[in-house]
Amino acid sequence: MESLDKLINELSRLPAVGKKTAQRYAYFLLGEPLEEVKEFALSIVEAKQKIHYCKICANFTDKEICDICAKPNKAPIICVVKEPKDVTALEKVRDFNGSYHVLHGVINPLENKGPNDINIRSLLTRVNEEKIEEVIVATNPDVEGEATAIYIANLLKPLGVKVTRLAQGVSMGSELEYTDALTLSKALSSRREM
Amino acid sequence: MESLDKLINELSRLPAVGKKTAQRYAYFLLGEPLEEVKEFALSIVEAKQKIHYCKICANFTDKEICDICAKPNKAPIICVVKEPKDVTALEKVRDFNGSYHVLHGVINPLENKGPNDINIRSLLTRVNEEKIEEVIVATNPDVEGEATAIYIANLLKPLGVKVTRLAQGVSMGSELEYTDALTLSKALSSRREM
């Protein structure tokens, strides 16, 4: 069945979805009433049509400027993240009152992604215009995230802004026995007095 | 963002998809070009509109009668399964030349599903009209699958047709140490001479 094969192909484009899961999703959808399936498909197209990047921070929004950027009395701090989902994760913490800047990627030479392929340039303008005092580079603590953080720090330091990085160490609730050596080494060298 | 929340809600209706996975799928779709997202949504609606139940076996098909039922010179054997995906699994074996009958569920008193809520009645007609010699009841080897198999066997036996059940025993490649007691007990009582 051509239309079923096509549906399974499309569904297996979703992240971490293989043929088997895609087939499971497809059979589920075929078993639902037509009206609900139409609603399902419509919600996808509608979200895509309504949601775009915030003009300031490049996070997803359905307005011109996202809710976070539009908030008054924000702290003059920008938290730089790789992806919109990182903003969602950080917003759950609730004790950050600054704004965000979404890079939509990190520098990755293996994937041919250079500094111009991610949303860095407008960060410089923002630091000047919004009188930012601190930029927290919250890219992931992996090779590409670290490289991107160093690149951004080097760009920003001449502007006189403080550039910081999330602390690295052992996770809360984790067990030392199962913590990898690199994390332990970082936690040791950043140890603090009690 | 209402449209994003709605999309995440819809996506989390997929089987075994929670809020977090749904959010991941949503962000992936928002990051894709509009044309491809439209294609994705269209494939869902198109499959749903074109695919329906085969008039004979109730498996999914985009024709009036599915490819398996339309094959000439089939063995006079019907294999009864719970869901369309079971047909896909069995067809991979390639040494069954009969046809299928999809119940679209099993008898499950806890979910208020009785014999009339699944596709059993047309099985009786088929056994008579297609001069079927054997019915293999391949419902799952769990409580509901077993109960449904017994119900079907009792219905069919008066028609003089042979009713069989898939053999139960240890899986190929499995280790006895990790096989559950019920499976071991079934495997023991159905042991065969070498």
Short mmCIF file of C-alpha atoms in Angstrom, two decimals:
data_model
loop_
_atom_site.label_atom_id
_atom_site.label_comp_id
_atom_site.label_asym_id
_atom_site.label_seq_id
_atom_site.Cartn_x
_atom_site.Cartn_y
_atom_site.Cartn_z
CA MET A 1 0.00 0.00 0.00
CA GLU A 2 1.70 3.12 -1.27
CA SER A 3 -0.05 5.56 1.07
CA LEU A 4 0.76 3.44 4.13
CA ASP A 5 4.43 3.13 3.11
CA LYS A 6 4.57 6.87 2.57
CA LEU A 7 3.02 7.55 5.98
CA ILE A 8 5.49 5.19 7.69
CA ASN A 9 8.38 6.89 5.85
CA GLU A 10 7.23 10.33 6.95
CA LEU A 11 6.71 9.25 10.57
CA SER A 12 10.16 7.66 10.72
CA ARG A 13 11.66 11.10 10.03
CA LEU A 14 10.72 12.08 13.60
CA PRO A 15 13.76 12.10 15.92
CA ALA A 16 14.73 8.64 17.26
CA VAL A 17 11.80 6.96 15.47
CA GLY A 18 12.66 3.83 13.47
CA LYS A 19 10.54 1.83 11.03
CA LYS A 20 8.95 -0.24 13.78
CA THR A 21 7.84 2.71 15.90
CA ALA A 22 6.69 4.56 12.77
CA GLN A 23 4.57 1.54 11.83
CA ARG A 24 3.09 1.50 15.31
CA TYR A 25 2.19 5.21 15.04
CA ALA A 26 0.75 4.66 11.55
CA TYR A 27 -1.50 1.78 12.65
CA PHE A 28 -2.64 3.85 15.63
CA LEU A 29 -3.59 6.75 13.34
CA LEU A 30 -5.39 4.44 10.89
CA GLY A 31 -7.43 3.10 13.80
CA GLU A 32 -8.60 6.58 14.88
CA PRO A 33 -11.74 8.30 13.50
CA LEU A 34 -11.14 10.40 10.37
CA GLU A 35 -12.12 13.64 12.12
CA GLU A 36 -9.52 13.15 14.85
CA VAL A 37 -6.84 12.26 12.34
CA LYS A 38 -7.62 15.46 10.41
CA GLU A 39 -7.41 17.43 13.66
CA PHE A 40 -4.05 15.80 14.38
CA ALA A 41 -2.65 16.71 10.94
CA LEU A 42 -4.09 20.22 11.13
CA SER A 43 -2.44 20.90 14.50
CA ILE A 44 0.93 20.19 12.86
CA VAL A 45 0.44 22.56 9.92
CA GLU A 46 -1.15 25.26 12.11
CA ALA A 47 1.67 25.22 14.64
CA LYS A 48 4.23 25.41 11.83
CA GLN A 49 2.39 28.33 10.18
CA LYS A 50 1.85 30.32 13.38
CA ILE A 51 5.13 29.74 15.14
CA HIS A 52 8.37 31.40 14.05
CA TYR A 53 11.52 32.77 15.65
CA CYS A 54 11.34 35.69 18.11
CA LYS A 55 12.90 38.78 16.47
CA ILE A 56 15.13 39.28 19.51
CA CYS A 57 16.15 35.93 20.99
CA ALA A 58 15.22 33.51 18.15
CA ASN A 59 13.24 31.27 20.48
CA PHE A 60 9.93 29.93 19.09
CA THR A 61 6.99 32.32 19.44
CA ASP A 62 3.65 33.04 17.81
CA LYS A 63 4.10 36.79 18.32
CA GLU A 64 6.70 39.17 16.88
CA ILE A 65 8.58 39.20 20.19
CA CYS A 66 8.36 36.24 22.60
CA ASP A 67 6.84 36.46 26.07
CA ILE A 68 10.22 36.29 27.80
CA CYS A 69 11.76 39.10 25.74
CA ALA A 70 8.61 41.20 26.19
CA LYS A 71 8.76 41.00 30.00
CA PRO A 72 9.62 44.35 31.65
CA ASN A 73 12.39 44.76 34.27
CA LYS A 74 14.48 41.84 33.14
CA ALA A 75 17.95 41.39 34.64
CA PRO A 76 20.65 42.55 32.15
CA ILE A 77 21.76 38.96 31.65
CA ILE A 78 21.49 36.82 28.50
CA CYS A 79 21.59 33.05 28.73
CA VAL A 80 22.85 31.58 25.42
CA VAL A 81 21.48 28.12 24.54
CA LYS A 82 21.73 25.72 21.65
CA GLU A 83 18.04 24.97 21.10
CA PRO A 84 14.53 26.16 22.05
CA LYS A 85 14.05 23.09 24.26
CA ASP A 86 16.94 24.28 26.42
CA VAL A 87 14.95 27.43 27.19
CA THR A 88 12.04 25.25 28.32
CA ALA A 89 14.41 23.29 30.59
CA LEU A 90 15.94 26.44 32.12
CA GLU A 91 12.58 28.20 32.56
CA LYS A 92 11.51 25.32 34.83
CA VAL A 93 14.18 26.43 37.33
CA ARG A 94 12.35 29.76 37.79
CA ASP A 95 15.25 31.61 39.41
CA PHE A 96 16.63 33.22 36.27
CA ASN A 97 15.19 36.62 35.47
CA GLY A 98 17.21 37.51 32.38
CA SER A 99 16.53 36.73 28.73
CA TYR A 100 17.72 34.03 26.36
CA HIS A 101 19.49 33.79 23.04
CA VAL A 102 18.91 30.68 20.95
CA LEU A 103 21.80 29.71 18.65
CA HIS A 104 19.87 26.99 16.75
CA GLY A 105 22.95 24.80 16.66
CA VAL A 106 26.57 24.79 17.71
CA ILE A 107 29.85 25.09 15.83
CA ASN A 108 30.57 21.62 14.45
CA PRO A 109 33.30 21.28 11.82
CA LEU A 110 32.37 17.62 11.16
CA GLU A 111 28.90 18.74 10.08
CA ASN A 112 30.31 21.73 8.23
CA LYS A 113 28.70 24.14 10.69
CA GLY A 114 30.74 27.29 11.25
CA PRO A 115 30.06 30.39 13.39
CA ASN A 116 28.08 31.98 10.53
CA ASP A 117 25.68 29.04 10.36
CA ILE A 118 24.33 29.66 13.85
CA ASN A 119 22.64 32.69 15.38
CA ILE A 120 25.69 34.44 16.89
CA ARG A 121 25.88 37.79 15.11
CA SER A 122 22.70 39.28 16.61
CA LEU A 123 24.04 38.41 20.09
CA LEU A 124 26.76 41.07 19.70
CA THR A 125 24.17 43.70 18.74
CA ARG A 126 21.98 42.70 21.69
CA VAL A 127 24.84 42.95 24.21
CA ASN A 128 25.42 46.54 23.11
CA GLU A 129 21.84 47.69 22.64
CA GLU A 130 20.34 46.04 25.71
CA LYS A 131 23.25 47.11 27.94
CA ILE A 132 23.86 43.50 28.95
CA GLU A 133 26.20 42.99 31.92
CA GLU A 134 26.60 39.22 31.80
CA VAL A 135 26.28 36.48 29.17
CA ILE A 136 25.89 32.93 30.49
CA VAL A 137 26.92 30.48 27.76
CA ALA A 138 24.73 27.47 28.54
CA THR A 139 25.61 25.28 25.56
CA ASN A 140 25.91 21.56 26.37
CA PRO A 141 29.08 20.41 28.17
CA ASP A 142 30.28 18.37 25.15
CA VAL A 143 33.07 19.03 22.62
CA GLU A 144 30.97 21.16 20.24
CA GLY A 145 29.24 23.01 23.08
CA GLU A 146 32.58 23.84 24.73
CA ALA A 147 34.12 25.00 21.44
CA THR A 148 31.11 27.21 20.74
CA ALA A 149 31.28 28.65 24.27
CA ILE A 150 34.97 29.53 23.85
CA TYR A 151 34.28 31.12 20.46
CA ILE A 152 31.46 33.26 21.90
CA ALA A 153 33.54 34.23 24.96
CA ASN A 154 36.38 35.43 22.72
CA LEU A 155 33.92 37.49 20.65
CA LEU A 156 32.23 39.09 23.65
CA LYS A 157 35.12 39.83 26.00
CA PRO A 158 36.38 42.85 23.96
CA LEU A 159 32.91 44.40 24.52
CA GLY A 160 33.60 44.49 28.26
CA VAL A 161 30.76 42.11 29.17
CA LYS A 162 31.17 39.37 31.77
CA VAL A 163 30.99 35.93 30.14
CA THR A 164 30.21 32.90 32.33
CA ARG A 165 29.58 29.22 31.84
CA LEU A 166 27.26 26.87 33.78
CA ALA A 167 29.12 25.13 36.61
CA GLN A 168 30.20 21.59 35.88
CA GLY A 169 30.25 18.86 38.49
CA VAL A 170 28.43 15.84 39.77
CA SER A 171 24.66 15.84 39.26
CA MET A 172 22.41 16.17 42.27
CA GLY A 173 21.26 12.72 43.39
CA SER A 174 23.86 10.90 41.31
CA GLU A 175 26.27 8.31 42.70
CA LEU A 176 30.02 8.88 42.46
CA GLU A 177 30.47 5.22 41.52
CA TYR A 178 28.58 5.75 38.27
CA THR A 179 29.85 9.24 37.43
CA ASP A 180 32.24 9.34 34.47
CA ALA A 181 35.89 10.26 35.03
CA LEU A 182 35.76 13.56 33.10
CA THR A 183 32.85 14.83 35.20
CA LEU A 184 34.60 13.77 38.42
CA SER A 185 37.79 15.51 37.30
CA LYS A 186 35.84 18.75 36.57
CA ALA A 187 34.05 18.46 39.92
CA LEU A 188 37.36 18.02 41.73
CA SER A 189 39.12 20.95 40.10
CA SER A 190 36.10 23.21 40.73
CA ARG A 191 35.70 22.08 44.35
CA ARG A 192 34.54 24.75 46.77
CA GLU A 193 35.13 25.38 50.47
CA MET A 194 32.29 24.50 52.84
CA MET B 1 1.80 29.44 22.76
CA GLU B 2 -1.58 27.87 22.18
CA SER B 3 -0.74 26.27 18.83
CA LEU B 4 2.43 24.68 20.23
CA ASP B 5 0.58 23.33 23.27
CA LYS B 6 -2.10 21.92 20.99
CA LEU B 7 0.51 20.27 18.76
CA ILE B 8 2.25 18.71 21.77
CA ASN B 9 -1.11 17.46 23.08
CA GLU B 10 -1.97 15.87 19.75
CA LEU B 11 1.46 14.25 19.39
CA SER B 12 1.28 12.81 22.90
CA ARG B 13 -1.80 10.82 21.82
CA LEU B 14 0.52 8.56 19.80
CA PRO B 15 1.09 5.21 21.53
CA ALA B 16 3.77 5.28 24.27
CA VAL B 17 4.54 8.97 23.62
CA GLY B 18 4.66 11.20 26.71
CA LYS B 19 4.85 14.99 26.99
CA LYS B 20 8.63 15.02 26.69
CA THR B 21 8.79 12.95 23.52
CA ALA B 22 5.85 14.90 22.08
CA GLN B 23 7.73 18.14 22.74
CA ARG B 24 10.78 16.71 21.01
CA TYR B 25 8.70 15.76 17.95
CA ALA B 26 7.02 19.20 17.96
CA TYR B 27 10.34 21.08 18.03
CA PHE B 28 11.65 18.85 15.27
CA LEU B 29 8.62 19.63 13.09
CA LEU B 30 8.88 23.38 13.81
CA GLY B 31 12.49 23.25 12.66
CA GLU B 32 11.62 21.66 9.31
CA PRO B 33 10.75 23.69 6.16
CA LEU B 34 7.03 24.48 5.80
CA GLU B 35 6.72 22.45 2.59
CA GLU B 36 8.02 19.30 4.25
CA VAL B 37 5.78 19.77 7.28
CA LYS B 38 2.77 20.10 4.95
CA GLU B 39 3.88 16.92 3.16
CA PHE B 40 4.15 15.17 6.53
CA ALA B 41 0.64 16.22 7.60
CA LEU B 42 -0.80 15.38 4.18
CA SER B 43 0.62 11.85 4.28
CA ILE B 44 -1.33 11.25 7.49
CA VAL B 45 -4.68 12.43 6.13
CA GLU B 46 -4.15 10.73 2.76
CA ALA B 47 -3.32 7.37 4.32
CA LYS B 48 -6.37 7.62 6.56
CA GLN B 49 -8.63 8.52 3.63
CA LYS B 50 -7.34 5.81 1.28
CA ILE B 51 -6.87 2.92 3.67
CA HIS B 52 -9.79 0.95 5.09
CA TYR B 53 -10.59 -2.62 6.09
CA CYS B 54 -10.45 -5.44 3.53
CA LYS B 55 -14.01 -6.69 2.87
CA ILE B 56 -12.92 -10.27 3.51
CA CYS B 57 -10.24 -10.36 6.22
CA ALA B 58 -10.55 -6.83 7.74
CA ASN B 59 -6.82 -6.17 7.38
CA PHE B 60 -5.87 -2.65 6.21
CA THR B 61 -5.97 -2.18 2.43
CA ASP B 62 -6.36 0.59 -0.13
CA LYS B 63 -8.36 -1.73 -2.44
CA GLU B 64 -11.75 -3.39 -1.91
CA ILE B 65 -10.03 -6.73 -1.23
CA CYS B 66 -6.48 -6.85 0.13
CA ASP B 67 -3.54 -8.33 -1.77
CA ILE B 68 -3.38 -11.43 0.41
CA CYS B 69 -7.09 -12.26 0.02
CA ALA B 70 -6.87 -11.60 -3.73
CA LYS B 71 -4.04 -14.12 -4.24
CA PRO B 72 -5.11 -17.23 -6.22
CA ASN B 73 -4.44 -20.80 -5.04
CA LYS B 74 -4.29 -20.02 -1.34
CA ALA B 75 -4.17 -22.90 1.11
CA PRO B 76 -7.62 -23.42 2.74
CA ILE B 77 -6.27 -22.14 6.06
CA ILE B 78 -7.21 -18.95 7.92
CA CYS B 79 -4.88 -17.47 10.51
CA VAL B 80 -6.86 -15.38 13.04
CA VAL B 81 -4.97 -12.44 14.57
CA LYS B 82 -5.75 -9.61 16.94
CA GLU B 83 -4.39 -6.67 14.92
CA PRO B 84 -3.14 -5.71 11.45
CA LYS B 85 0.44 -5.50 12.72
CA ASP B 86 0.28 -9.20 13.57
CA VAL B 87 -0.31 -9.92 9.87
CA THR B 88 2.84 -7.93 9.04
CA ALA B 89 4.80 -9.99 11.60
CA LEU B 90 3.50 -13.31 10.28
CA GLU B 91 3.97 -12.37 6.62
CA LYS B 92 7.70 -11.93 7.33
CA VAL B 93 7.92 -15.68 8.01
CA ARG B 94 6.95 -16.38 4.38
CA ASP B 95 5.99 -20.03 4.88
CA PHE B 96 2.28 -19.52 5.38
CA ASN B 97 0.22 -19.64 2.21
CA GLY B 98 -3.27 -19.22 3.65
CA SER B 99 -5.22 -16.05 4.42
CA TYR B 100 -5.78 -14.00 7.56
CA HIS B 101 -8.68 -12.77 9.63
CA VAL B 102 -8.15 -9.65 11.73
CA LEU B 103 -10.30 -9.45 14.89
CA HIS B 104 -9.38 -5.81 15.72
CA GLY B 105 -9.24 -6.63 19.41
CA VAL B 106 -9.78 -9.53 21.79
CA ILE B 107 -12.49 -10.40 24.27
CA ASN B 108 -11.71 -8.38 27.41
CA PRO B 109 -14.40 -8.13 30.10
CA LEU B 110 -12.38 -5.52 32.01
CA GLU B 111 -12.58 -3.19 29.00
CA ASN B 112 -16.20 -4.18 28.36
CA LYS B 113 -15.26 -5.91 25.10
CA GLY B 114 -17.41 -8.92 24.33
CA PRO B 115 -17.48 -11.30 21.34
CA ASN B 116 -19.76 -8.93 19.42
CA ASP B 117 -17.31 -6.06 19.72
CA ILE B 118 -14.64 -7.81 17.66
CA ASN B 119 -14.72 -9.15 14.11
CA ILE B 120 -15.73 -12.77 14.80
CA ARG B 121 -19.07 -13.23 13.03
CA SER B 122 -17.71 -12.96 9.47
CA LEU B 123 -15.16 -15.66 10.33
CA LEU B 124 -17.97 -18.23 10.52
CA THR B 125 -19.29 -17.22 7.09
CA ARG B 126 -15.78 -17.40 5.64
CA VAL B 127 -15.11 -20.88 7.01
CA ASN B 128 -18.25 -22.12 5.23
CA GLU B 129 -17.96 -20.17 1.97
CA GLU B 130 -14.21 -20.53 1.43
CA LYS B 131 -14.28 -24.25 2.34
CA ILE B 132 -11.65 -23.67 5.01
CA GLU B 133 -10.02 -26.81 6.44
CA GLU B 134 -8.04 -25.28 9.30
CA VAL B 135 -8.23 -22.14 11.43
CA ILE B 136 -5.04 -21.18 13.30
CA VAL B 137 -5.95 -18.89 16.21
CA ALA B 138 -2.83 -16.73 16.55
CA THR B 139 -4.02 -14.33 19.23
CA ASN B 140 -1.36 -13.39 21.80
CA PRO B 141 -0.49 -15.97 24.49
CA ASP B 142 -1.92 -13.80 27.30
CA VAL B 143 -5.13 -14.13 29.32
CA GLU B 144 -7.37 -12.24 26.86
CA GLY B 145 -5.77 -13.89 23.83
CA GLU B 146 -6.26 -17.35 25.31
CA ALA B 147 -9.89 -16.66 26.28
CA THR B 148 -10.62 -15.36 22.78
CA ALA B 149 -8.96 -18.42 21.24
CA ILE B 150 -11.09 -20.78 23.35
CA TYR B 151 -14.25 -18.84 22.45
CA ILE B 152 -13.45 -19.06 18.72
CA ALA B 153 -12.54 -22.75 18.96
CA ASN B 154 -15.89 -23.54 20.59
CA LEU B 155 -17.73 -21.61 17.86
CA LEU B 156 -15.88 -23.28 14.99
CA LYS B 157 -15.62 -26.90 16.07
CA PRO B 158 -19.31 -27.67 15.34
CA LEU B 159 -18.60 -26.64 11.71
CA GLY B 160 -16.18 -29.56 11.41
CA VAL B 161 -13.13 -27.36 10.82
CA LYS B 162 -9.76 -28.10 12.45
CA VAL B 163 -8.86 -25.37 14.98
CA THR B 164 -5.23 -25.00 16.02
CA ARG B 165 -3.18 -22.62 18.16
CA LEU B 166 0.43 -21.46 17.72
CA ALA B 167 2.88 -23.66 19.63
CA GLN B 168 4.04 -22.24 22.95
CA GLY B 169 7.53 -22.77 24.30
CA VAL B 170 10.90 -21.17 24.80
CA SER B 171 11.85 -18.51 22.23
CA MET B 172 14.66 -19.26 19.80
CA GLY B 173 17.89 -17.77 21.09
CA SER B 174 16.52 -17.17 24.58
CA GLU B 175 18.18 -18.38 27.77
CA LEU B 176 16.36 -20.76 30.11
CA GLU B 177 17.65 -18.77 33.08
CA TYR B 178 15.62 -15.74 32.01
CA THR B 179 12.53 -17.55 30.75
CA ASP B 180 9.46 -17.12 32.96
CA ALA B 181 8.04 -20.13 34.80
CA LEU B 182 4.76 -20.26 32.85
CA THR B 183 6.57 -20.43 29.51
CA LEU B 184 8.92 -23.13 30.84
CA SER B 185 5.97 -25.12 32.14
CA LYS B 186 4.23 -24.89 28.71
CA ALA B 187 7.48 -25.86 26.97
CA LEU B 188 7.91 -28.87 29.26
CA SER B 189 4.38 -30.18 28.86
CA SER B 190 4.58 -29.78 25.04
CA ARG B 191 8.04 -31.40 24.80
CA ARG B 192 8.68 -33.46 21.67
CA GLU B 193 10.79 -36.50 20.90
CA MET B 194 14.04 -35.94 19.01
#
